[in-house]
XYZ file of C-alpha atoms in Angstrom:
681
model
C 109.823 39.748 20.378
C 111.254 36.664 18.608
C 114.302 36.632 20.887
C 112.032 36.018 23.886
C 109.746 33.720 21.903
C 112.296 31.258 20.512
C 113.063 29.249 23.694
C 109.345 28.887 24.407
C 108.645 28.059 20.765
C 111.183 25.249 20.913
C 109.876 23.849 24.188
C 106.296 24.128 22.915
C 107.211 22.366 19.680
C 109.215 19.604 21.327
C 106.940 18.959 24.316
C 103.886 19.327 22.101
C 105.277 16.798 19.651
C 106.125 14.384 22.472
C 102.646 14.675 23.948
C 101.076 14.522 20.495
C 102.965 11.360 19.592
C 101.819 9.768 22.848
C 98.189 10.694 22.128
C 98.518 9.485 18.536
C 99.831 6.110 19.705
C 97.035 5.800 22.258
C 94.392 6.644 19.662
C 95.911 4.376 17.003
C 96.095 1.486 19.492
C 92.405 1.797 20.347
C 91.431 2.106 16.690
C 93.398 -1.007 15.794
C 91.843 -2.823 18.749
C 88.408 -1.875 17.387
C 87.644 0.075 20.561
C 86.817 3.473 19.114
C 84.094 3.900 21.701
C 86.845 4.180 24.323
C 88.418 7.212 22.613
C 86.462 9.716 24.788
C 88.231 8.217 27.793
C 91.613 8.977 26.228
C 90.566 12.535 25.451
C 89.242 12.923 28.985
C 92.666 11.965 30.372
C 94.352 14.366 27.957
C 91.952 17.149 28.981
C 92.668 16.459 32.651
C 96.417 16.663 32.035
C 95.999 20.005 30.248
C 93.811 21.348 33.070
C 96.368 20.337 35.699
C 99.225 21.927 33.720
C 97.352 25.217 33.236
C 96.287 25.278 36.885
C 99.884 24.664 37.906
C 100.982 27.630 35.803
C 98.295 29.825 37.381
C 99.395 28.835 40.874
C 103.020 29.712 40.061
C 102.045 33.086 38.587
C 99.664 34.292 41.277
C 101.627 32.851 44.184
C 104.772 34.645 43.078
C 102.864 37.901 42.523
C 101.782 38.012 46.173
C 105.329 37.666 47.514
C 107.755 40.427 48.482
C 110.308 41.308 45.798
C 113.202 39.375 47.336
C 110.952 36.357 47.930
C 109.786 36.522 44.293
C 113.394 36.429 43.148
C 114.224 33.486 45.423
C 111.033 31.657 44.350
C 111.667 32.274 40.657
C 115.307 31.246 40.957
C 114.409 27.996 42.702
C 111.827 27.111 40.053
C 114.284 27.959 37.286
C 116.768 25.462 38.700
C 113.985 22.850 39.025
C 112.888 23.553 35.443
C 116.444 22.966 34.226
C 116.488 19.625 36.045
C 113.164 18.604 34.459
C 114.181 19.654 30.960
C 117.527 17.887 31.274
C 115.810 14.682 32.418
C 113.263 15.018 29.593
C 115.994 15.364 26.947
C 117.790 12.238 28.134
C 114.539 10.301 28.645
C 113.368 10.928 25.093
C 116.778 9.974 23.722
C 116.532 6.602 25.491
C 112.826 5.940 25.124
C 111.919 7.153 21.640
C 112.467 3.746 20.034
C 110.414 1.799 22.576
C 107.771 4.428 23.342
C 105.186 2.979 20.972
C 105.408 -0.598 22.264
C 105.355 0.488 25.925
C 102.238 2.588 25.453
C 100.475 -0.143 23.509
C 101.063 -2.548 26.386
C 99.653 -0.024 28.866
C 96.588 0.594 26.719
C 95.975 -3.130 26.332
C 96.115 -3.562 30.098
C 93.867 -0.538 30.654
C 91.222 -1.908 28.267
C 90.834 -4.947 30.462
C 90.577 -2.892 33.680
C 87.750 -0.479 32.881
C 87.257 3.099 31.747
C 88.915 4.731 34.768
C 92.223 3.040 34.089
C 92.265 4.223 30.478
C 91.629 7.797 31.606
C 94.467 7.469 34.126
C 96.840 5.993 31.527
C 96.346 8.867 29.089
C 96.469 11.400 31.920
C 99.812 10.130 33.216
C 101.260 9.789 29.720
C 100.464 13.406 28.800
C 100.580 14.995 32.259
C 104.358 14.878 32.566
C 104.796 16.820 29.349
C 102.199 19.365 30.440
C 103.801 20.050 33.817
C 107.258 20.338 32.272
C 105.911 22.769 29.692
C 104.133 24.898 32.311
C 107.209 25.112 34.528
C 109.630 25.920 31.723
C 107.300 28.520 30.210
C 106.880 30.180 33.588
C 110.635 30.496 34.066
C 111.210 31.874 30.552
C 108.317 34.313 31.009
C 109.917 35.522 34.255
C 113.197 36.111 32.440
C 111.422 38.042 29.670
C 109.623 40.376 32.088
C 106.541 41.962 30.531
C 107.226 40.651 27.036
C 104.505 38.540 25.421
C 107.168 36.645 23.471
C 107.262 33.458 25.608
C 103.513 32.826 25.412
C 103.426 33.684 21.717
C 106.335 31.366 20.956
C 104.838 28.525 22.990
C 101.472 28.893 21.250
C 103.106 28.751 17.809
C 105.176 25.727 18.828
C 102.167 23.835 20.200
C 100.050 24.561 17.110
C 102.882 23.438 14.821
C 103.371 20.291 16.938
C 99.656 19.485 16.675
C 99.848 19.835 12.884
C 102.907 17.601 12.671
C 101.279 14.937 14.847
C 98.148 14.952 12.704
C 100.304 14.566 9.590
C 102.258 11.702 11.132
C 99.093 9.958 12.259
C 97.556 10.260 8.789
C 100.845 9.211 7.150
C 100.898 12.509 5.270
C 104.310 13.451 6.706
C 107.533 11.545 7.207
C 109.928 12.924 9.839
C 113.064 11.322 11.199
C 112.056 11.672 14.846
C 115.401 10.402 16.122
C 117.264 13.218 14.386
C 114.581 15.717 15.390
C 114.795 14.900 19.101
C 118.597 14.806 18.971
C 118.892 18.242 17.317
C 116.315 19.880 19.562
C 117.920 18.212 22.564
C 121.229 19.918 21.801
C 119.553 23.332 21.471
C 117.502 22.813 24.637
C 120.642 21.993 26.616
C 122.146 25.330 25.549
C 118.929 27.169 26.468
C 118.702 25.316 29.791
C 122.259 26.446 30.639
C 121.092 30.038 30.254
C 117.989 29.404 32.366
C 120.231 27.925 35.063
C 122.404 31.050 35.052
C 119.333 33.297 35.199
C 117.886 31.259 38.061
C 121.103 31.429 40.076
C 121.193 35.202 39.551
C 117.643 35.402 40.946
C 118.741 33.393 43.981
C 121.605 35.851 44.472
C 119.238 38.810 44.155
C 116.930 37.150 46.671
C 119.762 36.746 49.174
C 119.740 32.922 49.047
C 123.170 32.626 47.418
C 126.247 34.844 47.905
C 128.284 36.675 45.276
C 125.691 39.143 44.028
C 128.317 41.761 43.163
C 131.208 39.387 42.337
C 131.182 39.997 38.576
C 133.142 37.691 36.300
C 131.914 39.469 33.159
C 131.010 43.162 32.985
C 130.547 44.284 29.399
C 127.938 46.942 30.149
C 130.373 49.612 29.065
C 131.173 48.084 25.686
C 127.999 46.266 24.613
C 124.738 47.961 23.769
C 122.129 46.070 25.783
C 119.377 47.414 23.535
C 120.860 46.332 20.198
C 119.210 43.582 18.186
C 122.111 41.148 18.591
C 122.378 41.735 22.333
C 118.623 41.342 22.760
C 118.704 38.125 20.727
C 121.507 36.601 22.819
C 119.844 37.635 26.082
C 116.418 36.348 25.035
C 117.510 33.008 23.581
C 120.457 32.086 25.775
C 119.889 34.252 28.889
C 123.458 35.523 28.610
C 123.701 39.043 30.050
C 126.364 41.747 29.573
C 126.961 41.529 33.332
C 127.268 38.080 34.942
C 128.560 36.939 38.306
C 131.187 34.251 38.817
C 128.517 31.829 40.022
C 126.490 32.326 36.835
C 129.490 31.858 34.552
C 130.805 28.753 36.345
C 127.336 27.157 36.444
C 126.654 27.964 32.779
C 129.949 26.586 31.511
C 129.925 23.599 33.885
C 126.376 22.566 32.987
C 126.988 22.984 29.279
C 130.221 20.973 29.244
C 129.000 18.108 31.442
C 125.466 17.693 30.086
C 126.357 18.219 26.430
C 129.205 15.708 26.679
C 126.943 13.062 28.249
C 124.196 13.716 25.713
C 126.455 13.490 22.645
C 128.145 10.339 23.934
C 124.779 8.762 24.622
C 123.560 9.553 21.106
C 126.612 7.879 19.569
C 126.429 4.850 21.859
C 122.732 4.186 21.302
C 122.296 5.154 17.672
C 118.957 3.531 16.854
C 118.262 1.359 13.895
C 115.152 2.528 12.085
C 112.187 0.309 12.760
C 109.262 1.580 10.728
C 105.761 0.952 11.997
C 103.395 -0.723 9.537
C 101.254 1.874 7.886
C 97.762 0.973 8.920
C 94.709 2.989 8.153
C 92.275 3.441 10.970
C 89.978 0.449 11.369
C 86.266 0.669 10.802
C 84.081 1.638 13.712
C 83.612 -1.317 16.056
C 80.698 -1.929 18.388
C 81.066 -0.410 21.778
C 82.700 -2.726 24.288
C 81.174 -3.330 27.707
C 83.919 -1.419 29.475
C 82.827 1.813 27.812
C 79.385 2.003 29.375
C 78.849 4.619 32.004
C 75.339 3.707 33.102
C 73.107 6.687 33.670
C 75.973 9.124 34.232
C 75.853 12.023 31.710
C 78.621 11.911 29.101
C 79.736 15.454 29.899
C 80.148 14.920 33.640
C 83.663 13.437 33.719
C 85.242 15.913 31.231
C 83.764 18.843 33.132
C 84.956 17.394 36.440
C 88.546 16.827 35.295
C 88.763 20.477 34.233
C 86.862 21.974 37.155
C 88.639 20.116 39.963
C 92.218 21.307 39.144
C 90.901 24.820 38.501
C 89.104 24.929 41.858
C 92.144 23.529 43.692
C 94.404 26.104 41.993
C 92.013 28.909 42.914
C 92.020 27.767 46.541
C 95.816 27.600 46.624
C 96.067 31.115 45.161
C 93.421 32.471 47.527
C 94.999 30.880 50.593
C 98.453 32.019 49.520
C 97.506 35.694 49.262
C 98.062 38.000 52.217
C 94.952 38.110 54.365
C 93.694 40.668 56.837
C 95.357 40.138 60.188
C 92.127 40.042 62.134
C 88.373 40.286 61.942
C 88.392 43.948 62.930
C 89.892 46.994 61.268
C 92.754 48.505 63.239
C 91.821 51.966 64.499
C 94.137 54.978 64.337
C 93.649 58.201 66.277
C 95.523 60.790 68.282
C 94.267 59.249 71.550
C 93.761 55.549 70.859
C 96.143 53.796 68.482
C 95.796 50.154 67.451
C 92.310 49.394 68.741
C 91.249 45.980 67.418
C 94.826 44.771 66.967
C 95.296 41.118 67.874
C 98.315 38.883 67.448
C 98.480 37.834 63.781
C 99.891 34.585 62.484
C 103.414 34.645 61.028
C 103.688 35.479 57.350
C 102.748 38.250 54.969
C 99.750 40.097 56.375
C 97.450 42.912 55.302
C 96.199 45.294 57.987
C 93.282 47.636 57.271
C 94.071 50.902 59.008
C 91.174 53.298 59.636
C 91.737 56.797 61.001
C 88.950 57.463 63.508
C 90.541 60.673 64.801
C 90.416 64.280 63.661
C 94.008 64.658 62.458
C 96.086 63.129 59.713
C 98.525 60.655 61.180
C 101.669 58.712 60.404
C 101.195 55.019 61.225
C 104.004 52.557 61.964
C 104.065 48.860 62.800
C 107.037 48.645 65.170
C 108.944 46.457 67.544
C 108.361 48.490 70.730
C 111.625 47.330 72.301
C 113.869 48.538 69.462
C 111.546 50.899 67.520
C 112.385 48.941 64.345
C 109.741 49.606 61.671
C 108.042 46.716 59.819
C 105.543 48.796 57.849
C 104.227 52.328 57.595
C 101.564 54.592 56.151
C 102.281 58.278 55.689
C 99.551 60.873 56.038
C 96.503 58.726 56.804
C 93.719 61.306 56.585
C 90.797 61.392 59.072
C 87.950 59.055 58.145
C 89.964 57.141 55.541
C 91.018 53.502 55.383
C 94.180 52.171 53.778
C 95.875 48.786 53.687
C 99.288 48.250 55.222
C 101.080 45.100 54.064
C 103.897 43.735 56.214
C 105.683 40.458 56.840
C 105.289 39.248 60.426
C 107.531 36.702 62.165
C 107.960 35.593 65.738
C 108.405 38.621 68.011
C 106.681 41.576 69.642
C 104.675 44.135 67.667
C 102.814 47.358 68.370
C 101.242 50.229 66.443
C 102.618 53.735 66.736
C 100.416 56.607 65.603
C 101.998 60.052 65.185
C 99.357 62.757 64.598
C 100.136 65.919 62.653
C 100.196 67.809 65.953
C 100.528 66.230 69.348
C 102.430 63.346 70.845
C 102.891 59.862 69.430
C 100.629 57.113 70.779
C 101.817 53.508 70.950
C 99.420 50.580 71.261
C 99.652 47.724 73.701
C 102.188 45.220 72.318
C 101.244 41.745 71.171
C 103.480 38.709 70.876
C 103.560 36.570 67.742
C 104.544 32.942 68.195
C 106.242 31.035 65.416
C 109.164 31.176 63.071
C 109.814 32.941 59.826
C 111.914 35.983 59.093
C 110.911 39.623 58.835
C 113.296 42.435 57.946
C 112.461 45.668 59.750
C 113.997 49.049 59.044
C 115.935 50.491 61.943
C 114.593 54.027 62.386
C 116.851 57.017 61.811
C 116.773 60.115 63.975
C 118.165 63.581 63.376
C 120.871 62.697 65.877
C 121.884 59.687 63.761
C 122.337 61.994 60.770
C 124.194 64.668 62.737
C 127.612 63.090 62.150
C 127.163 62.515 58.396
C 125.701 66.025 58.065
C 128.712 67.583 59.785
C 131.108 65.635 57.552
C 129.216 66.590 54.416
C 129.012 70.267 55.347
C 132.786 70.208 55.787
C 133.113 68.705 52.298
C 130.851 71.384 50.830
C 132.705 74.138 52.668
C 136.024 72.937 51.278
C 134.472 72.724 47.805
C 133.211 76.305 48.069
C 136.698 77.493 49.030
C 137.991 75.858 45.849
C 135.115 77.326 43.827
C 135.830 80.881 44.949
C 139.437 80.530 43.859
C 138.392 79.117 40.479
C 135.772 81.796 39.742
C 138.392 84.422 40.593
C 140.759 82.860 38.081
C 137.969 82.730 35.497
C 137.195 86.419 36.069
C 140.826 87.389 35.572
C 141.027 85.301 32.382
C 138.129 87.199 30.879
C 139.258 90.606 32.099
C 142.624 89.926 30.469
C 141.033 88.759 27.209
C 142.362 85.201 27.510
C 139.187 83.511 26.304
C 140.764 80.165 25.373
C 142.122 79.825 28.903
C 138.792 81.036 30.246
C 136.996 78.123 28.550
C 139.288 75.631 30.302
C 138.961 77.361 33.664
C 135.203 77.693 33.228
C 134.869 73.919 32.942
C 137.024 73.306 36.022
C 134.961 75.723 38.125
C 131.648 74.386 36.840
C 132.663 70.804 37.655
C 133.568 71.854 41.189
C 130.156 73.424 41.670
C 128.378 70.396 40.178
C 130.158 68.076 42.612
C 128.403 69.833 45.532
C 124.994 68.624 44.360
C 123.541 67.491 47.691
C 123.768 71.035 49.017
C 121.611 72.599 46.290
C 118.639 72.750 48.630
C 120.561 74.900 51.096
C 122.104 77.324 48.616
C 118.777 79.167 48.468
C 118.767 81.966 45.886
C 122.488 81.634 45.226
C 121.970 78.511 43.119
C 119.742 80.357 40.650
C 122.327 83.125 40.378
C 125.301 80.762 40.010
C 123.879 77.954 37.870
C 120.480 79.193 36.707
C 119.062 78.413 33.280
C 117.691 80.765 30.658
C 114.438 78.804 30.393
C 111.451 80.956 31.300
C 113.284 84.260 31.062
C 111.625 86.720 28.634
C 114.854 87.390 26.774
C 116.247 83.867 26.968
C 120.060 83.808 26.825
C 120.079 87.583 26.268
C 117.957 88.396 29.300
C 119.603 90.643 31.884
C 118.674 88.196 34.659
C 120.501 85.312 32.980
C 123.681 85.026 35.053
C 126.201 82.508 36.291
C 127.987 79.571 34.703
C 125.517 78.949 31.911
C 125.491 82.631 30.931
C 129.280 82.566 30.608
C 129.135 79.261 28.751
C 126.791 80.763 26.185
C 129.069 83.756 25.650
C 132.359 81.828 25.590
C 131.105 79.369 22.966
C 129.057 81.817 20.904
C 131.780 84.311 20.021
C 131.051 87.061 22.544
C 133.929 89.382 23.342
C 135.804 89.700 26.601
C 134.176 93.090 27.107
C 130.688 91.554 26.865
C 131.626 88.775 29.310
C 133.451 90.807 31.936
C 130.270 91.844 33.734
C 128.830 88.277 33.996
C 132.263 86.954 35.101
C 132.513 89.529 37.906
C 128.930 88.783 38.941
C 129.652 85.031 39.129
C 132.766 85.649 41.225
C 130.779 87.893 43.588
C 127.954 85.359 43.925
C 130.374 82.475 44.614
C 132.038 84.516 47.359
C 128.629 85.453 48.773
C 127.600 81.801 48.885
C 130.807 80.831 50.656
C 130.174 83.480 53.302
C 126.477 82.601 53.760
C 126.780 78.810 53.717
C 127.794 78.204 57.371
C 124.634 79.930 58.597
C 122.273 78.406 56.032
C 119.802 75.790 57.224
C 120.659 72.291 56.028
C 117.877 69.813 56.754
C 119.417 66.442 57.760
C 116.626 64.672 55.915
C 117.969 66.129 52.669
C 121.043 63.913 52.784
C 119.377 60.581 51.935
C 116.985 62.290 49.504
C 119.819 63.826 47.519
C 121.557 60.468 47.200
C 118.915 59.715 44.583
C 117.979 63.190 43.350
C 121.420 64.288 42.127
C 121.589 61.581 39.465
C 117.877 61.831 38.778
C 118.514 65.428 37.678
C 121.602 64.252 35.794
C 119.544 61.792 33.771
C 116.857 64.410 33.134
C 119.038 67.399 32.215
C 122.682 66.495 31.606
C 122.301 63.223 29.718
C 119.677 64.771 27.459
C 121.904 67.756 26.641
C 119.102 70.010 27.852
C 121.438 72.374 29.739
C 124.113 72.635 27.060
C 124.785 76.274 26.133
C 127.429 75.486 23.534
C 130.382 73.899 25.321
C 129.229 70.304 24.790
C 130.413 69.416 28.303
C 127.245 67.961 29.774
C 129.042 64.652 30.303
C 131.737 66.442 32.311
C 128.990 67.847 34.532
C 127.442 64.377 34.829
C 130.840 63.053 35.891
C 131.037 65.727 38.598
C 127.532 64.851 39.764
C 128.671 61.240 40.059
C 131.571 62.386 42.239
C 129.160 64.284 44.459
C 126.913 61.238 44.790
C 129.803 58.999 45.793
C 130.943 61.532 48.406
C 127.444 61.653 49.844
C 127.234 57.859 50.017
C 130.606 57.795 51.765
C 129.333 59.888 54.684
C 126.127 57.815 54.819
C 127.984 54.501 54.632
C 127.797 53.556 58.353
C 124.031 54.053 58.462
C 123.415 52.262 55.151
C 125.699 49.309 55.859
C 123.975 48.502 59.142
C 120.541 48.579 57.472
C 121.218 47.045 54.074
C 124.675 45.423 53.861
C 124.359 44.514 50.172
C 123.215 47.928 48.945
C 126.501 49.836 48.805
C 128.542 47.099 47.054
C 125.853 46.987 44.368
C 125.741 50.775 44.039
C 129.545 50.999 43.931
C 129.602 48.539 41.036
C 126.934 50.615 39.276
C 128.915 53.832 39.777
C 132.037 52.192 38.369
C 130.114 51.155 35.249
C 128.771 54.681 34.692
C 132.224 56.126 35.333
C 133.787 53.847 32.693
C 131.202 54.949 30.148
C 131.851 58.611 30.933
C 135.627 58.106 30.790
C 135.235 56.644 27.323
C 133.528 59.873 26.204
C 136.442 62.270 26.746
C 140.049 62.582 25.712
C 142.070 64.829 27.961
C 140.117 68.073 28.280
C 137.783 67.359 25.374
C 134.388 65.845 26.104
C 132.085 64.355 23.490
C 128.829 66.333 23.345
C 125.775 64.277 24.282
C 124.169 64.682 20.860
C 127.321 63.361 19.158
C 127.473 60.150 21.151
C 126.760 57.048 19.040
C 123.184 55.876 19.569
C 124.428 52.633 21.121
C 126.774 54.477 23.485
C 124.060 56.861 24.575
C 121.693 53.977 25.246
C 124.336 52.210 27.322
C 124.989 55.327 29.379
C 121.281 55.981 29.950
C 120.732 52.329 30.851
C 123.635 52.198 33.304
C 122.514 55.452 34.954
C 118.946 54.155 35.145
C 120.167 50.978 36.854
C 122.179 53.062 39.315
C 119.092 55.135 40.096
C 117.063 51.976 40.628
C 119.630 50.623 43.087
C 119.788 53.991 44.878
C 116.005 54.174 45.233
C 115.880 52.420 48.668
C 118.245 54.959 50.289
C 115.600 57.624 51.121
C 113.320 54.985 52.675
C 116.106 53.345 54.657
C 117.310 56.647 56.109
C 114.012 58.490 56.387
C 113.637 60.401 59.662
C 110.471 58.882 61.100
C 108.424 60.779 63.633
C 108.348 59.307 67.108
C 106.841 62.071 69.183
């Protein structure tokens, strides 16, 4: 956790020390002016600054949480860039102002004493408030980068507590610290950290679609660096340097670091301060209260409570108003005869609709543009008598509800027109007709693959019948890889798949059960010393089953909706079975099978490319980059015909492969939703 905590620890320590020094100077000035009775006013201003900073952090957190994913990324990226600007300005400001900070604050306090209690509260509030807002913003951005880790908050808390202790020691003259050297050293480290935050923020803006170049990678070390190792985690947490970085990230990181660090170092040399020690004065004795400290009949607790409550209430209102709200006073009704009752034109923005099924059948519910049938939101299987929320982003345009009952015709509500701007990204619906072309192309690919398979299983059978078991092992792998590359068709192979590639799990006799047939049965025998005589029967059976599948395939039912589903499921099974070694029967070639599954996935995406590109232009370039990373990792695991068994992979290599495959699966996840066949009648 320390890797995530260190940047926040440093910012907490530095900002806390800055704020603490300011408070110490304010307090010392009042004590020396024999105005101790005015100290509560200073603490009230400090309390107000803390309340505003914490409220600001709450607003950032809850506002971002209510946004769509891409908007969250754009929002977080923008604030990261702003945080870098603030931290950079803070570093240079403290370098210039550290020597004169004490005298400037004393002058302000002296002026505030003559102008009443309110001015002293305002002076302390403004002096501390800047540090608080900077801290809140920087902590929020580092927390975003760390994800669910508690490191940033823990580090900040430790830094603030340590800063408070140092300030107390300095005030009491117990400690002596060269503050000039301290702020110079921490300034250098913060500039390096800020460069990483800038790169992370720009990546978020690319992910959110604000900036281009999302897949233009300048650095891609995912195949050679273990992202889960301690050193990689440390570099990522402290410096926000990732194994994979785009050109924009790299140029911004290097450019910021070179320019800002050069200016900072030159400024330190040019303005090297001459030490000017403050006279060590002990706090003066308590002085009588001055007239400006009287508050009349107003309770002493009223102002402190108010300065905390007001920012908190304002933050709560901002969060509440920023959350998606129901689109109207009435719940929108859904039924097989009357769809969308109670629907009125909502205001632009992210909206929550409460959908209540008043009919007698379960129904699919879609928020659509009636002119194009584009879908903005949907609920599947809304049961009779139930209510569910549908959240969708609404912009200027025409909207209607379409209700598709389990049996019967679709019902579309009267359209409403929304006035205003904004942007909403609907999903263009896919019909069976849209998938007819890709399905035809993919069936042709599978048919050609089955022709190849039949030839290979025949060769494998002849190898075993002739007693050429070494050759049979090579030919077995070639045939098994061909079959694995046809992954999207598994659902249409019916019982043939169990015969050809079934597992021994669940069979009473395990690997020795008479019903254990196919590739894995032969694998077990070929790599466990069974004779050619023992393997001849299973080899002939596999050849017969492959030929039977080739003959039956043209007449088998292939659901078009399976195509987009299998784009994700093939590699999901790969991660579950192949990359765990769960299906290894002795050959140690699970990675070869995974490689074939990857080939099958790419072929499937190729036939779906026209539909995917028109609906999500950035998806395929991202997925292609992911596939290339996984392919490089798999290529590194074999030499010629020899593949490294999964269990013999180095722990770091296995983690990299699992991580890259997991990222590919995450980027493939939208495909089934984008190309789902939605009911319209």
